[in-house]
Coordinates of C-alpha atoms in Angstrom, one line a residue:
X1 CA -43.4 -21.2 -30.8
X2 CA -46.6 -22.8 -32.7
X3 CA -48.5 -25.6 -30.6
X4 CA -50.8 -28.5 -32.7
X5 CA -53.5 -30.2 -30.5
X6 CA -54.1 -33.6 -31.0
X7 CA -56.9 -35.2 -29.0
X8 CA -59.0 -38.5 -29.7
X9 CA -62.9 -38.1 -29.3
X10 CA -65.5 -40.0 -28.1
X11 CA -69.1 -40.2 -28.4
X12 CA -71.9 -41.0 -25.7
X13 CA -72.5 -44.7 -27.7
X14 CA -68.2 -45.3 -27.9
X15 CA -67.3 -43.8 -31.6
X16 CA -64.0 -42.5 -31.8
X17 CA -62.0 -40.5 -34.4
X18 CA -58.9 -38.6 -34.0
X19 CA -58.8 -34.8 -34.4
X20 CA -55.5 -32.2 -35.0
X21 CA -55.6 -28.3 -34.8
X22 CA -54.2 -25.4 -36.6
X23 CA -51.3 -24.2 -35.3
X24 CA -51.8 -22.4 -31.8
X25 CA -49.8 -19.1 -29.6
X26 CA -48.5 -21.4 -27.0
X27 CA -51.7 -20.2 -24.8
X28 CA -54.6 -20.4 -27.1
X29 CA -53.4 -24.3 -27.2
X30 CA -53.5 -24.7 -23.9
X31 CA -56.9 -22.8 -23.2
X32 CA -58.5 -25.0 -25.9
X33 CA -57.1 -28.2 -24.2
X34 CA -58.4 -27.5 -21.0
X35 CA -61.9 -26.7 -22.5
X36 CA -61.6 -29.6 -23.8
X37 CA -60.7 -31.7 -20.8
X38 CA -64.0 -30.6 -19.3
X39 CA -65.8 -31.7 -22.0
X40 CA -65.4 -35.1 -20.5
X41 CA -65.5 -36.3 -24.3
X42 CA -61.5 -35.8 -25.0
X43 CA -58.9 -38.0 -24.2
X44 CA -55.2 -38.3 -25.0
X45 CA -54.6 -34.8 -24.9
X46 CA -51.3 -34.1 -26.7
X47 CA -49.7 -31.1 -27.3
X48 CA -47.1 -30.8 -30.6
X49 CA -44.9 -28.1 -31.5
X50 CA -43.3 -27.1 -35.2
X51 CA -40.5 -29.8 -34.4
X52 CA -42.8 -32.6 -33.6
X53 CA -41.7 -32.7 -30.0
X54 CA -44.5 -33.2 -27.5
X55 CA -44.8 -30.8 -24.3
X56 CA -47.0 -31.7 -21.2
X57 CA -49.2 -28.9 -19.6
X58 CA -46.8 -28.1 -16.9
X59 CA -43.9 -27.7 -19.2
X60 CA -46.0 -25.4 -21.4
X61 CA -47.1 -22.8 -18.5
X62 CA -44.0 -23.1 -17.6
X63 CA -42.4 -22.2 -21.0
X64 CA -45.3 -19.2 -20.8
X65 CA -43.9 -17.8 -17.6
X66 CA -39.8 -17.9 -19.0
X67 CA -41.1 -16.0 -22.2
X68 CA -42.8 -13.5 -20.9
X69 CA -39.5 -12.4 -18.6
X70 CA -37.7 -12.3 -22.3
X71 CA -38.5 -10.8 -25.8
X72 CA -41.0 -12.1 -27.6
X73 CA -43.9 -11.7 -30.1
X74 CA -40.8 -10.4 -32.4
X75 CA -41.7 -8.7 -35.8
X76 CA -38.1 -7.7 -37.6
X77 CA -38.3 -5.3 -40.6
X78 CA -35.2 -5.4 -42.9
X79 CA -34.5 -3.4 -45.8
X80 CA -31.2 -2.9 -48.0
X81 CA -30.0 -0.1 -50.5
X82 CA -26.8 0.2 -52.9
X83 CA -25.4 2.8 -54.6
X84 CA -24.1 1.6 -58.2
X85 CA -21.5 4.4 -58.5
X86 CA -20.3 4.0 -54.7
X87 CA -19.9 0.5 -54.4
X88 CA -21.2 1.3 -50.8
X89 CA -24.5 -0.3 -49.3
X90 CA -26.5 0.9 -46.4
X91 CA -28.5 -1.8 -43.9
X92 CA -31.7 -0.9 -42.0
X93 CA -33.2 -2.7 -39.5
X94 CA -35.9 -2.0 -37.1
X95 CA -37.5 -4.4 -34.3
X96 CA -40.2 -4.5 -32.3
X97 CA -40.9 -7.0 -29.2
X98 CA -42.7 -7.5 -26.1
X99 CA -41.1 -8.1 -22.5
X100 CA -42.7 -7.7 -19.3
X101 CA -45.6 -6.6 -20.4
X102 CA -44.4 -4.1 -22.2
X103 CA -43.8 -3.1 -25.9
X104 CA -39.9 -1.9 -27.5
X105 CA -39.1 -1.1 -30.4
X106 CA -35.2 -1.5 -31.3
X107 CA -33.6 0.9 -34.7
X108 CA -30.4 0.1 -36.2
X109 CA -28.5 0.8 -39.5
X110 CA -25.0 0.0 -40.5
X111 CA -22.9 0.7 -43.6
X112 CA -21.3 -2.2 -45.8
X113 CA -18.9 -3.0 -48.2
X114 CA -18.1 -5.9 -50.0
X115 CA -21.4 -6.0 -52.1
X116 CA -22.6 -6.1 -55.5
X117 CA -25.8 -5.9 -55.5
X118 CA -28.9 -4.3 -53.9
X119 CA -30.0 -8.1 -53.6
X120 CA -26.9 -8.7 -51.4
X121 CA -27.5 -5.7 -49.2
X122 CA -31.1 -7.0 -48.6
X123 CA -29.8 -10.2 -47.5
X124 CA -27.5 -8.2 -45.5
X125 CA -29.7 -6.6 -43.7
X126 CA -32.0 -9.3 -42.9
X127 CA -28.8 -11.2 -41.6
X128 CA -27.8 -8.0 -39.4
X129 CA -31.3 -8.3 -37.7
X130 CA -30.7 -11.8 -37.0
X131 CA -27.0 -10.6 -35.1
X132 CA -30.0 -8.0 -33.3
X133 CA -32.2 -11.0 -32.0
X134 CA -29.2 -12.9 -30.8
X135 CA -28.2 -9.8 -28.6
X136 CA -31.6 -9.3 -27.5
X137 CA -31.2 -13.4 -27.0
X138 CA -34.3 -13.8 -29.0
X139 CA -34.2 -17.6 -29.3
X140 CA -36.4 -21.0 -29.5
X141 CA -39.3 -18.6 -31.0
X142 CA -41.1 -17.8 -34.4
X143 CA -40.4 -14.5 -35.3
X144 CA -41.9 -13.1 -38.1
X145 CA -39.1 -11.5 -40.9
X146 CA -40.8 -8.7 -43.0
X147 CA -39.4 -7.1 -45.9
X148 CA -40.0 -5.2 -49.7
X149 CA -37.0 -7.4 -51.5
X150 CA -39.2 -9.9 -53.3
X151 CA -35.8 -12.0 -54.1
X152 CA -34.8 -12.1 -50.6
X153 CA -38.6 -13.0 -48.6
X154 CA -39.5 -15.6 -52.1
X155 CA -36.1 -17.4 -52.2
X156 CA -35.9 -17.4 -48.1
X157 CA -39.6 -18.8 -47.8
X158 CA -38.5 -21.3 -50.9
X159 CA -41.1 -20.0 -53.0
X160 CA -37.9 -19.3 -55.7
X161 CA -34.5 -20.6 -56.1
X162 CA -31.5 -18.6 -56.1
X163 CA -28.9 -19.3 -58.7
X164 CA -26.4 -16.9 -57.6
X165 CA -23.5 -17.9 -55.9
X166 CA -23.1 -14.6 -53.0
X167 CA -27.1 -15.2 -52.5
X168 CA -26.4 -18.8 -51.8
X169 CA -23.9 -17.7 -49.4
X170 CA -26.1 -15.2 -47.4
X171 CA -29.4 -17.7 -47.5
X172 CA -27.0 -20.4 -46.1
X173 CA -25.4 -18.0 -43.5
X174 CA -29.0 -17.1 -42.2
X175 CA -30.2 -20.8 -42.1
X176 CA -27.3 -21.3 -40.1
X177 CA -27.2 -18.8 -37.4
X178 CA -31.7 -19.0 -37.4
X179 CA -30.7 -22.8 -36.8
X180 CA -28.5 -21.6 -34.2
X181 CA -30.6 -19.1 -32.6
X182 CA -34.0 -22.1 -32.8
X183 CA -35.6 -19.7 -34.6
X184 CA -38.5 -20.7 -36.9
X185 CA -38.9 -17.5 -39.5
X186 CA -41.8 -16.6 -41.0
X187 CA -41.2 -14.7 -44.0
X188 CA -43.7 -11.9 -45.3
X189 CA -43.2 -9.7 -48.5
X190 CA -44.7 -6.0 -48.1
X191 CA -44.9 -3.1 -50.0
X192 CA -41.9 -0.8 -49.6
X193 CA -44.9 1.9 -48.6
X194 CA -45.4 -0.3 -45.5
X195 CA -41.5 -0.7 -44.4
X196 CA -41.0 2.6 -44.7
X197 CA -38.6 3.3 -41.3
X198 CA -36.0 0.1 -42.7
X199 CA -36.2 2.2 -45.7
X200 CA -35.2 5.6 -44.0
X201 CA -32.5 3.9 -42.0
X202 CA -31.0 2.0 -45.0
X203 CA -30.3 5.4 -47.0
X204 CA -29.1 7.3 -43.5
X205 CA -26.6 4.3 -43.8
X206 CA -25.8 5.8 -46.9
X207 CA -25.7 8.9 -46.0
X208 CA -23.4 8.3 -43.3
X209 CA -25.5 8.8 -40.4
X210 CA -25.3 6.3 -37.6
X211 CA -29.0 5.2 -35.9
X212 CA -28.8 2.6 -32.7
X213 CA -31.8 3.3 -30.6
X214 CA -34.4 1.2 -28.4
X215 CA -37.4 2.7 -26.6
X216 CA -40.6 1.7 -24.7
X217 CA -43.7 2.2 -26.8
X218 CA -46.4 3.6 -25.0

């Protein structure tokens, strides 16, 4: 979750104007509003989130507390490959997460059939990592979704439109269950040099090898 600061200042001879901040880590916001508290020069202190809702102090910190007992800080790398004279498609997914203080990262690939497309097994995959989060009950968070598949990260963020009918389907799936999960995704296109081990996992798919793994990261 993203927190906006929205305070009214005032000056020594009684000028006021409103002020609004970036979006803030849940704990940057409420460092800044206490600095600004003793100021002495800030009043009306609210806090904001993505959905408009406002959140008093207390129900921040405590929000801070439950989150650090569950996963968070959540990067997902996805990637999807198809084989044109197999009809088969391999899924790779690989997440990493904080908990306790500590960092994990979570592997997984999964053959699929159905598809028709290399498109349609990236959208596969990233909707396989969103099944992950749930199990992980990654929920009421941003999590940052990264990926090679310019189609699937443009058309996702809404930078593109998609025309075809099965990646309509998987976009509106994903909305779905990320609207489910109160997830707020933030999509980020890389080259496939830099999601190499979703890569590597996708073609073991493929290959027929089974990965499920999740280790502490030292």
């Amino acid at each position: 979750m993203k927190i906006t600061i929205e305070w009214t200042y005032k000056t020594n001879n009684g000028v006021e104007t409103v002020f609004r901040s970036d979006e803030l880590p849940v704990a940057h916001a409420l460092t800044i509003g206490e600095d600004l508290e003793k100021t002495g020069r800030a009043k009306s202190i609210t806090y904001i989130d993505q959905h408009d809702s406002t959140w008093m102090v207390k129900e921040l910190k405590k929000y801070i507390q439950e989150m650090d007992t569950e996963p968070h800080n959540v990067r997902v790398y996805f990637d999807g490959g198809y084989d044109i004279q197999t009809s088969q498609a391999g899924l790779g997914i690989v997440i990493y997460y904080e908990q306790n203080g500590k960092n994990y990262r979570l592997r997984r690939n999964a053959p699929a059939v159905g598809l028709n497309s290399n498109n349609e097994a990236e959208y596969a995959a990233l909707h396989l990592a969103i099944v992950e989060l749930d199990l992980l009950d990654v929920h009421h968070q941003t999590v940052q979704f990264i990926g090679d598949s310019q189609v699937v990260i443009n058309q996702m963020s809404g930078e593109w439109p998609a025309y075809e009918k099965e990646l309509v389907s998987w976009a509106d799936r994903i909305d779905i269950k990320l609207n489910e999960l109160g997830i707020t995704p933030e999509f980020e296109l890389v080259p496939r040099k830099l999601n190499t081990e979703a890569d590597r996992l996708a073609t073991q798919a493929l290959q027929g090898t089974d990965i499920t793994g999740q280790i502490e990261l030292q």
